[in-house]
Each structure stands twice: as structure tokens, then as C-alpha cells.
Amino acid sequence: MKPIPLLTPYKMGEFQLSHRVVLAPLSRLRSYGGVPQPHAAVYYSQRATPGGFLISEATLVSGLPQGRQESSSFRDVPGIWAQEHVEAWRPVVDAVHAKGAVFFCQLWHVGDRVVVRPQQVSPQMSFDGRREELSSPRRVTAEEAPLVVDWFRRAARNAVDAGFDGVEILGANGYFVDDGHVGSAGLESRCRFAMEVVDAVAREVGGHRMGVCMDQFTTTGTGTGEEHALALHVVSRLNDHGVLYCHMIEPRIEGRRHVSRQLLPFREAFEGTFIANGGYGREEGDAAVGEGYADLVAYGRLFLANPDLPRRFELAAPLNDCNRATFYGAGHTDTAVGYTDYPFLDRVM
Ligand SMILES: Cc1cc2nc3c(=O)[nH]c(=O)nc-3n(C[C@H](O)[C@H](O)[C@H](O)COP(=O)(O)O)c2cc1C
């Protein structure tokens, strides 16, 4: 039988993976008060396989400003800045390791200090493609930058202390990269803040234990222009820090499930492992790996709804549909619903 490219082994740095089907980072807003709960151990271990690779939901590197903490959209995002978070993540990571999978923590900063594209205040895409307004973003000032950089560094250390195999810096979806410093111009200075974060994290835990999640800094996905050039510049600069992997989101094609396949220049610019994400199904993923377009493919909604996704791919089995209404935990009283209750194959066949 012909091998299924997605299910072939791959060596990512020191990590021997048994297949290429990665759990994409998925915010589920079920970490009450910012603290990961025991149900997260169930959820992640359900999706863990021997030699599989899982990326955690976006996890905050610092506390949020008051107003945002209370707003339902951010309240139950997990943190990794305090010892309490380290302790709470530990059993979650242990449960994933018990299944033999590799687990990275996605580090996120969305405070009022780091800004999200000052020129394009609204609207922005949220994780699942909804449009959301961001409250008065502003640029990080030169004085503030070292503080935020240090939050990332400390969070990376905490993640490793909690047992994570490494960390991923979230630089996609408009967060983090771009115009780090007031009055900056030119590609190098536009990504100065981002590179300071990458450098600090690499020094703290090692480039071999870090990935960076990026998009082309544009929601339109034209694949040209200034944002594209900036993204390409950042990706090539990651090589200087020995970053283990570059995880890139395909530009979204509005209203359609479709892989836009616009990442080739980035794949070519990056020397490490390349992960493609966004709209992939089994066939598209197989083609991407088979043709060398990507080393690994991250699956969001399909993995959310199919805890045994690699097995289903192996058997070309039918897939569960995801339920958007239960993506985010806020407002749901039974936390298992839409989280840990998606059926495994054995229970549906
Ligand atoms: C419910 C939900 C939560 C998400 N949370 C995150 C997140 O925390 N960090 C991130 O980088 N992307 C996040 N994403 C984006 C996914 O990782 C992925 O890029 C997106 O779902 C497209 O891939 P897919 O077509 O395989 O679902 C989220 C997506 C969804 C649907």
C-alpha cells in the first residue's frame, strides 16, 4: 500500500515524531480565572498520540489590564506568568507526555502595551475568523519594550518548568509583530521588537525548543506588498536564532474552506521545520507533505472535533463536524460539552 505522507515519521530537531498531523493552537476559554483546569488534561490527552505533536492554546505571558480581564472573551484564557499557572499546567503536560506526545506552549501577549497594528485599528480577525474590534491599540514605547520582552522570557522559562517540551511565540493574527518601536521605519526596525522577543526566548530556553507562529500580517492574503515583505524578513531572521520551527497560517479566503497555498516563499526562506496551518483536510495535507510544501500540517477545527484525527486519516474514516457554538467555554455550564465529548471512532463505527 502507498504510504500516507501525513502519517510518515519526521524528525523535528531532537523530537522524533511518528506522524505529521499537528494539533493547532486552539483557544477554548475554559481556564477559569486564567488557571488551567483538570478537564484540560483530558482534552489534550485525548488528542495525544505516541510521537504526535501538540501546540497548546494561546497562553498569556502577563496579566491583562482590568477591563479585559473581566470581559468574557479573555477571562478564561490560561496564563503562564505565575507559579500558580506552572502548577496547574503540570498535570496537563504530564497527561500528554503519558501518551508519548510532544507538547509546546503557545505564548501570547495581548495587553494594552503591545500593539497590534497601529495603522489598522479595526476590524481585526479573531482566531476563528470573526471580526472583532480592538480597544485603542497603541504602539509599545521604547521604555516599555524591555518589560514585555522580559514577560515572554519569563513565561518561556515557566512553560519549561511546567514540563512543556518547548514554546511557540504567537506572532500571527495581528498580535505581536510590526512597528515595535515608535517612529520606526524599514523592515529591520519594524520587526525589532519581535526579534528582541525571539532573542530573549532563545537565550532562555534555546532556539531548539522554540517555534514562531506567523501569518503574512494581512488578512486579505494577497501575498504581495509591504506586509508580505515584512513577514518574509522576519521568517528569514528566525534562522539567525536557530528557531526550531516556523508555523504559518495560510491567508484566509473569505467564506470558503480552501487552502490558499501561499506559503512557499516562507517555506523556502526558513531553514528549520515548516508547519502549514489553515483550511487543510486530509487530501490537502497529504499533498502539502508529499510535495515538500510543508513538513507538518496543523489542524484546528478538524482536530477540535475529532480527538482521534490521525487515526481517522489513516483509515480515511468519516469526520465529526465541529460545533461553533461550543468553541469557547464562556457561558457554558457543562464544560465537557463541545470540549471533551466529541466521539472517538470506536464509538461511532
Ligand atoms: C476555536 C478556535 C480557537 C483558536 N485559537 C487559536 C489560538 O489560541 N492561537 C492561534 O494561533 N490560533 C488559534 N486559532 C486558529 C487555528 O489555530 C487555525 O489557524 C484555524 O482554525 C485554521 O485552521 P483549520 O482550518 O484547520 O481550522 C483558533 C481557531 C479556532 C477555530
GROMACS .gro file of C-alpha atoms and ligand atoms in nm:
model
  380
    1MET     CA    1   0.000   0.000   0.000
    2LYS     CA    2   0.123   0.353  -0.077
    3PRO     CA    3   0.235   0.534   0.241
    4ILE     CA    4   0.018   0.824   0.350
    5PRO     CA    5   0.258   1.123   0.361
    6LEU     CA    6   0.082   1.277   0.661
    7LEU     CA    7   0.140   0.959   0.856
    8THR     CA    8   0.509   0.918   0.789
    9PRO     CA    9   0.766   0.982   1.065
   10TYR     CA   10   0.957   1.308   1.085
   11LYS     CA   11   1.244   1.429   1.297
   12MET     CA   12   1.189   1.782   1.422
   13GLY     CA   13   1.519   1.875   1.585
   14GLU     CA   14   1.557   1.644   1.881
   15PHE     CA   15   1.194   1.530   1.864
   16GLN     CA   16   1.115   1.212   1.679
   17LEU     CA   17   0.760   1.244   1.554
   18SER     CA   18   0.568   0.944   1.428
   19HIS     CA   19   0.332   1.145   1.203
   20ARG     CA   20   0.277   1.497   1.067
   21VAL     CA   21  -0.073   1.573   1.196
   22VAL     CA   22  -0.024   1.855   1.448
   23LEU     CA   23  -0.284   1.986   1.692
   24ALA     CA   24  -0.310   2.357   1.603
   25PRO     CA   25  -0.331   2.606   1.887
   26LEU     CA   26  -0.697   2.643   1.983
   27SER     CA   27  -0.825   2.883   2.249
   28ARG     CA   28  -1.114   2.719   2.430
   29LEU     CA   29  -1.169   2.966   2.715
   30ARG     CA   30  -1.214   2.705   2.984
   31SER     CA   31  -0.929   2.802   3.217
   32TYR     CA   32  -1.131   2.964   3.490
   33GLY     CA   33  -0.970   3.272   3.630
   34GLY     CA   34  -0.679   3.211   3.394
   35VAL     CA   35  -0.585   2.881   3.562
   36PRO     CA   36  -0.581   2.559   3.355
   37GLN     CA   37  -0.833   2.308   3.488
   38PRO     CA   38  -0.821   1.927   3.520
   39HIS     CA   39  -1.051   1.899   3.216
   40ALA     CA   40  -0.768   2.040   3.003
   41ALA     CA   41  -0.566   1.727   3.085
   42VAL     CA   42  -0.849   1.515   2.949
   43TYR     CA   43  -0.892   1.732   2.639
   44TYR     CA   44  -0.525   1.741   2.541
   45SER     CA   45  -0.451   1.378   2.625
   46GLN     CA   46  -0.748   1.274   2.409
   47ARG     CA   47  -0.566   1.437   2.117
   48ALA     CA   48  -0.221   1.299   2.205
   49THR     CA   49  -0.066   1.002   2.026
   50PRO     CA   50   0.276   0.840   2.061
   51GLY     CA   51   0.510   1.065   1.863
   52GLY     CA   52   0.237   1.322   1.794
   53PHE     CA   53   0.292   1.697   1.824
   54LEU     CA   54   0.050   1.924   2.012
   55ILE     CA   55   0.056   2.301   2.043
   56SER     CA   56  -0.136   2.447   2.336
   57GLU     CA   57  -0.396   2.718   2.315
   58ALA     CA   58  -0.265   3.075   2.333
   59THR     CA   59  -0.141   3.128   2.689
   60LEU     CA   60  -0.088   3.472   2.835
   61VAL     CA   61   0.260   3.587   2.935
   62SER     CA   62   0.126   3.856   3.167
   63GLY     CA   63  -0.192   3.966   3.339
   64LEU     CA   64  -0.444   4.160   3.139
   65PRO     CA   65  -0.547   4.514   3.211
   66GLN     CA   66  -0.854   4.530   3.432
   67GLY     CA   67  -1.126   4.583   3.173
   68ARG     CA   68  -1.014   4.298   2.954
   69GLN     CA   69  -0.979   4.052   3.237
   70GLU     CA   70  -1.343   4.096   3.307
   71SER     CA   71  -1.462   4.077   2.950
   72SER     CA   72  -1.585   3.729   2.869
   73SER     CA   73  -1.363   3.691   2.564
   74PHE     CA   74  -1.040   3.694   2.764
   75ARG     CA   75  -1.142   3.595   3.114
   76ASP     CA   76  -1.079   3.224   3.082
   77VAL     CA   77  -0.763   3.229   2.872
   78PRO     CA   78  -0.489   3.041   3.058
   79GLY     CA   79  -0.180   3.216   3.186
   80ILE     CA   80   0.181   3.108   3.239
   81TRP     CA   81   0.323   3.407   3.422
   82ALA     CA   82   0.270   3.292   3.782
   83GLN     CA   83   0.371   2.988   3.984
   84GLU     CA   84   0.002   2.900   4.018
   85HIS     CA   85  -0.014   2.855   3.639
   86VAL     CA   86   0.301   2.644   3.633
   87GLU     CA   87   0.149   2.410   3.893
   88ALA     CA   88  -0.182   2.392   3.708
   89TRP     CA   89  -0.023   2.322   3.369
   90ARG     CA   90   0.198   2.044   3.507
   91PRO     CA   91  -0.068   1.769   3.525
   92VAL     CA   92  -0.194   1.871   3.180
   93VAL     CA   93   0.154   1.834   3.034
   94ASP     CA   94   0.207   1.508   3.223
   95ALA     CA   95  -0.113   1.363   3.075
   96VAL     CA   96   0.008   1.446   2.724
   97HIS     CA   97   0.353   1.302   2.791
   98ALA     CA   98   0.197   0.986   2.932
   99LYS     CA   99   0.057   0.928   2.583
  100GLY     CA  100   0.404   0.983   2.429
  101ALA     CA  101   0.335   1.313   2.253
  102VAL     CA  102   0.545   1.630   2.231
  103PHE     CA  103   0.376   1.940   2.374
  104PHE     CA  104   0.466   2.307   2.316
  105CYS     CA  105   0.306   2.604   2.490
  106GLN     CA  106   0.190   2.891   2.271
  107LEU     CA  107   0.286   3.223   2.434
  108TRP     CA  108   0.059   3.520   2.379
  109HIS     CA  109   0.062   3.882   2.472
  110VAL     CA  110  -0.240   4.096   2.415
  111GLY     CA  111  -0.219   4.362   2.679
  112ASP     CA  112  -0.260   4.729   2.607
  113ARG     CA  113   0.114   4.762   2.600
  114VAL     CA  114   0.194   4.570   2.290
  115VAL     CA  115   0.018   4.679   1.997
  116VAL     CA  116  -0.150   4.533   1.725
  117ARG     CA  117  -0.102   4.719   1.403
  118PRO     CA  118  -0.145   5.079   1.490
  119GLN     CA  119  -0.244   5.174   1.139
  120GLN     CA  120  -0.523   4.921   1.110
  121VAL     CA  121  -0.716   4.963   1.426
  122SER     CA  122  -1.029   4.784   1.320
  123PRO     CA  123  -1.166   4.545   1.236
  124GLN     CA  124  -0.931   4.256   1.306
  125MET     CA  125  -0.986   3.889   1.255
  126SER     CA  126  -1.033   3.687   1.568
  127PHE     CA  127  -0.900   3.334   1.586
  128ASP     CA  128  -1.197   3.172   1.425
  129GLY     CA  129  -1.241   3.433   1.160
  130ARG     CA  130  -1.498   3.653   1.330
  131ARG     CA  131  -1.432   4.021   1.316
  132GLU     CA  132  -1.366   4.192   1.642
  133GLU     CA  133  -1.293   4.546   1.744
  134LEU     CA  134  -0.980   4.607   1.942
  135SER     CA  135  -0.984   4.875   2.202
  136SER     CA  136  -0.747   5.160   2.122
  137PRO     CA  137  -0.431   4.970   2.043
  138ARG     CA  138  -0.116   5.171   2.061
  139ARG     CA  139   0.248   5.113   1.996
  140VAL     CA  140   0.473   4.981   2.262
  141THR     CA  141   0.706   5.257   2.365
  142ALA     CA  142   1.081   5.221   2.369
  143GLU     CA  143   1.069   5.233   2.750
  144GLU     CA  144   0.806   4.959   2.774
  145ALA     CA  145   0.960   4.717   2.525
  146PRO     CA  146   1.216   4.559   2.763
  147LEU     CA  147   0.942   4.485   3.015
  148VAL     CA  148   0.729   4.299   2.761
  149VAL     CA  149   1.031   4.117   2.622
  150ASP     CA  150   1.106   4.002   2.974
  151TRP     CA  151   0.749   3.877   3.020
  152PHE     CA  152   0.800   3.649   2.721
  153ARG     CA  153   1.133   3.529   2.855
  154ARG     CA  154   0.992   3.453   3.198
  155ALA     CA  155   0.685   3.282   3.052
  156ALA     CA  156   0.909   3.061   2.838
  157ARG     CA  157   1.103   2.958   3.146
  158ASN     CA  158   0.779   2.889   3.334
  159ALA     CA  159   0.648   2.676   3.047
  160VAL     CA  160   0.961   2.463   3.050
  161ASP     CA  161   0.937   2.440   3.430
  162ALA     CA  162   0.581   2.314   3.388
  163GLY     CA  163   0.721   2.036   3.171
  164PHE     CA  164   0.642   2.165   2.822
  165ASP     CA  165   0.892   2.047   2.562
  166GLY     CA  166   0.915   2.397   2.421
  167VAL     CA  167   0.729   2.719   2.346
  168GLU     CA  168   0.576   2.884   2.044
  169ILE     CA  169   0.558   3.260   2.019
  170LEU     CA  170   0.228   3.377   1.877
  171GLY     CA  171   0.305   3.638   1.617
  172ALA     CA  172   0.004   3.576   1.393
  173ASN     CA  173  -0.347   3.719   1.383
  174GLY     CA  174  -0.224   4.074   1.424
  175TYR     CA  175  -0.064   4.021   1.763
  176PHE     CA  176   0.294   4.096   1.841
  177VAL     CA  177   0.497   4.177   1.532
  178ASP     CA  178   0.501   4.504   1.344
  179ASP     CA  179   0.607   4.851   1.437
  180GLY     CA  180   0.753   4.758   1.769
  181HIS     CA  181   0.903   5.097   1.830
  182VAL     CA  182   0.774   5.445   1.786
  183GLY     CA  183   0.888   5.617   1.472
  184SER     CA  184   1.039   5.308   1.326
  185ALA     CA  185   1.068   5.255   0.956
  186GLY     CA  186   1.225   4.993   0.735
  187LEU     CA  187   1.192   4.617   0.763
  188GLU     CA  188   1.463   4.564   1.021
  189SER     CA  189   1.333   4.826   1.261
  190ARG     CA  190   0.971   4.724   1.208
  191CYS     CA  191   1.048   4.380   1.343
  192ARG     CA  192   1.292   4.497   1.609
  193PHE     CA  193   1.058   4.428   1.896
  194ALA     CA  194   0.968   4.085   1.759
  195MET     CA  195   1.330   3.993   1.720
  196GLU     CA  196   1.405   4.109   2.073
  197VAL     CA  197   1.140   3.868   2.198
  198VAL     CA  198   1.274   3.585   1.981
  199ASP     CA  199   1.627   3.654   2.102
  200ALA     CA  200   1.528   3.666   2.469
  201VAL     CA  201   1.329   3.342   2.448
  202ALA     CA  202   1.602   3.168   2.251
  203ARG     CA  203   1.860   3.268   2.512
  204GLU     CA  204   1.635   3.148   2.792
  205VAL     CA  205   1.525   2.807   2.664
  206GLY     CA  206   1.722   2.759   2.341
  207GLY     CA  207   1.620   2.800   1.977
  208HIS     CA  208   1.589   2.421   1.959
  209ARG     CA  209   1.293   2.445   2.194
  210MET     CA  210   1.103   2.726   2.028
  211GLY     CA  211   0.877   2.787   1.734
  212VAL     CA  212   0.719   3.103   1.598
  213CYS     CA  213   0.364   3.124   1.468
  214MET     CA  214   0.321   3.378   1.193
  215ASP     CA  215   0.094   3.494   0.919
  216GLN     CA  216   0.164   3.736   0.640
  217PHE     CA  217   0.038   4.025   0.853
  218THR     CA  218  -0.252   4.071   0.621
  219THR     CA  219  -0.600   3.928   0.633
  220THR     CA  220  -0.655   3.976   0.264
  221GLY     CA  221  -0.387   3.728   0.171
  222THR     CA  222  -0.278   3.896  -0.144
  223GLY     CA  223   0.071   3.762  -0.085
  224THR     CA  224   0.233   4.080  -0.208
  225GLY     CA  225   0.326   4.418  -0.074
  226GLU     CA  226   0.484   4.551   0.235
  227GLU     CA  227   0.334   4.311   0.489
  228HIS     CA  228   0.446   4.019   0.283
  229ALA     CA  229   0.799   4.157   0.267
  230LEU     CA  230   0.799   4.217   0.641
  231ALA     CA  231   0.680   3.864   0.713
  232LEU     CA  232   0.943   3.723   0.483
  233HIS     CA  233   1.208   3.930   0.654
  234VAL     CA  234   1.101   3.807   0.999
  235VAL     CA  235   1.099   3.445   0.884
  236SER     CA  236   1.450   3.469   0.743
  237ARG     CA  237   1.570   3.639   1.062
  238LEU     CA  238   1.445   3.341   1.264
  239ASN     CA  239   1.726   3.138   1.109
  240ASP     CA  240   1.979   3.355   1.291
  241HIS     CA  241   1.837   3.233   1.622
  242GLY     CA  242   1.826   2.865   1.535
  243VAL     CA  243   1.448   2.860   1.578
  244LEU     CA  244   1.321   2.501   1.560
  245TYR     CA  245   1.010   2.564   1.356
  246CYS     CA  246   0.812   2.823   1.170
  247HIS     CA  247   0.437   2.775   1.186
  248MET     CA  248   0.247   2.975   0.928
  249ILE     CA  249  -0.118   3.042   0.870
  250GLU     CA  250  -0.244   3.042   0.514
  251PRO     CA  251  -0.425   3.362   0.424
  252ARG     CA  252  -0.797   3.313   0.469
  253ILE     CA  253  -1.019   3.301   0.170
  254GLU     CA  254  -1.343   3.453   0.293
  255GLY     CA  255  -1.636   3.220   0.331
  256ARG     CA  256  -1.476   2.911   0.182
  257ARG     CA  257  -1.289   2.612   0.313
  258HIS     CA  258  -0.994   2.633   0.088
  259VAL     CA  259  -0.618   2.616   0.119
  260SER     CA  260  -0.468   2.918  -0.048
  261ARG     CA  261  -0.115   2.769  -0.069
  262GLN     CA  262   0.067   3.098  -0.046
  263LEU     CA  263   0.342   2.998   0.192
  264LEU     CA  264   0.605   2.871  -0.044
  265PRO     CA  265   0.836   3.178  -0.022
  266PHE     CA  266   0.834   3.142   0.356
  267ARG     CA  267   0.898   2.771   0.341
  268GLU     CA  268   1.195   2.841   0.117
  269ALA     CA  269   1.330   3.120   0.338
  270PHE     CA  270   1.320   2.916   0.659
  271GLU     CA  271   1.584   2.655   0.732
  272GLY     CA  272   1.407   2.461   1.007
  273THR     CA  273   1.081   2.268   1.025
  274PHE     CA  274   0.793   2.432   0.841
  275ILE     CA  275   0.434   2.387   0.961
  276ALA     CA  276   0.142   2.493   0.742
  277ASN     CA  277  -0.195   2.574   0.900
  278GLY     CA  278  -0.533   2.690   0.774
  279GLY     CA  279  -0.813   2.511   0.592
  280TYR     CA  280  -0.637   2.179   0.547
  281GLY     CA  281  -0.819   1.849   0.511
  282ARG     CA  282  -0.671   1.504   0.470
  283GLU     CA  283  -0.603   1.530   0.098
  284GLU     CA  284  -0.465   1.882   0.107
  285GLY     CA  285  -0.238   1.788   0.397
  286ASP     CA  286  -0.114   1.479   0.220
  287ALA     CA  287  -0.040   1.679  -0.092
  288ALA     CA  288   0.141   1.951   0.106
  289VAL     CA  289   0.366   1.700   0.282
  290GLY     CA  290   0.404   1.478  -0.023
  291GLU     CA  291   0.521   1.769  -0.237
  292GLY     CA  292   0.751   1.910   0.030
  293TYR     CA  293   0.543   2.228   0.064
  294ALA     CA  294   0.536   2.169   0.441
  295ASP     CA  295   0.697   1.928   0.684
  296LEU     CA  296   0.399   1.919   0.918
  297VAL     CA  297   0.038   2.030   0.892
  298ALA     CA  298  -0.152   2.183   1.184
  299TYR     CA  299  -0.522   2.110   1.207
  300GLY     CA  300  -0.755   2.336   1.403
  301ARG     CA  301  -1.126   2.273   1.363
  302LEU     CA  302  -1.087   1.914   1.245
  303PHE     CA  303  -0.874   1.820   1.546
  304LEU     CA  304  -1.107   2.008   1.778
  305ALA     CA  305  -1.397   1.790   1.663
  306ASN     CA  306  -1.201   1.467   1.607
  307PRO     CA  307  -0.983   1.372   1.903
  308ASP     CA  308  -0.850   1.073   1.706
  309LEU     CA  309  -0.781   1.267   1.387
  310PRO     CA  310  -0.457   1.086   1.286
  311ARG     CA  311  -0.635   0.752   1.314
  312ARG     CA  312  -0.930   0.874   1.111
  313PHE     CA  313  -0.689   0.995   0.844
  314GLU     CA  314  -0.519   0.658   0.846
  315LEU     CA  315  -0.849   0.479   0.788
  316ALA     CA  316  -0.996   0.751   0.565
  317ALA     CA  317  -1.282   0.742   0.815
  318PRO     CA  318  -1.567   0.993   0.828
  319LEU     CA  319  -1.508   1.303   1.040
  320ASN     CA  320  -1.720   1.462   1.312
  321ASP     CA  321  -1.838   1.815   1.238
  322CYS     CA  322  -1.734   2.088   1.478
  323ASN     CA  323  -1.989   2.292   1.667
  324ARG     CA  324  -1.902   2.660   1.663
  325ALA     CA  325  -2.142   2.735   1.947
  326THR     CA  326  -1.917   2.546   2.190
  327PHE     CA  327  -1.576   2.659   2.063
  328TYR     CA  328  -1.538   2.890   2.357
  329GLY     CA  329  -1.628   2.785   2.709
  330ALA     CA  330  -1.762   3.114   2.833
  331GLY     CA  331  -2.127   3.080   2.918
  332HIS     CA  332  -2.145   2.702   2.908
  333THR     CA  333  -2.225   2.536   3.237
  334ASP     CA  334  -2.127   2.182   3.139
  335THR     CA  335  -1.763   2.221   3.048
  336ALA     CA  336  -1.737   1.882   2.876
  337VAL     CA  337  -1.982   1.987   2.607
  338GLY     CA  338  -1.801   2.060   2.285
  339TYR     CA  339  -1.470   2.007   2.463
  340THR     CA  340  -1.407   1.651   2.575
  341ASP     CA  341  -1.726   1.487   2.445
  342TYR     CA  342  -1.655   1.464   2.071
  343PRO     CA  343  -1.680   1.091   1.991
  344PHE     CA  344  -1.385   0.870   1.905
  345LEU     CA  345  -1.407   0.643   1.605
  346ASP     CA  346  -1.482   0.328   1.802
  347ARG     CA  347  -1.790   0.487   1.939
  348VAL     CA  348  -1.926   0.592   1.601
  349MET     CA  349  -1.836   0.296   1.383
  350LIG     C1  350  -1.188   2.797   1.836
  350LIG     C2  351  -1.058   2.842   1.776
  350LIG     C3  352  -0.959   2.890   1.860
  350LIG     C4  353  -0.834   2.927   1.808
  350LIG     N1  354  -0.736   2.969   1.892
  350LIG     C5  355  -0.612   2.996   1.844
  350LIG     C6  356  -0.505   3.025   1.933
  350LIG     O1  357  -0.518   3.024   2.056
  350LIG     N2  358  -0.384   3.056   1.878
  350LIG     C7  359  -0.365   3.056   1.741
  350LIG     O2  360  -0.253   3.085   1.696
  350LIG     N3  361  -0.464   3.025   1.656
  350LIG     C8  362  -0.585   2.993   1.704
  350LIG     N4  363  -0.684   2.955   1.618
  350LIG     C9  364  -0.655   2.941   1.474
  350LIG    C10  365  -0.624   2.794   1.442
  350LIG     O3  366  -0.501   2.753   1.500
  350LIG    C11  367  -0.618   2.772   1.288
  350LIG     O4  368  -0.524   2.861   1.233
  350LIG    C12  369  -0.753   2.795   1.223
  350LIG     O5  370  -0.855   2.726   1.290
  350LIG    C13  371  -0.750   2.749   1.076
  350LIG     O6  372  -0.714   2.613   1.067
  350LIG     P1  373  -0.827   2.500   1.041
  350LIG     O7  374  -0.885   2.529   0.905
  350LIG     O8  375  -0.751   2.369   1.044
  350LIG     O9  376  -0.930   2.512   1.149
  350LIG    C14  377  -0.811   2.919   1.667
  350LIG    C15  378  -0.913   2.872   1.584
  350LIG    C16  379  -1.034   2.832   1.636
  350LIG    C17  380  -1.140   2.778   1.544
   0.00000   0.00000   0.00000
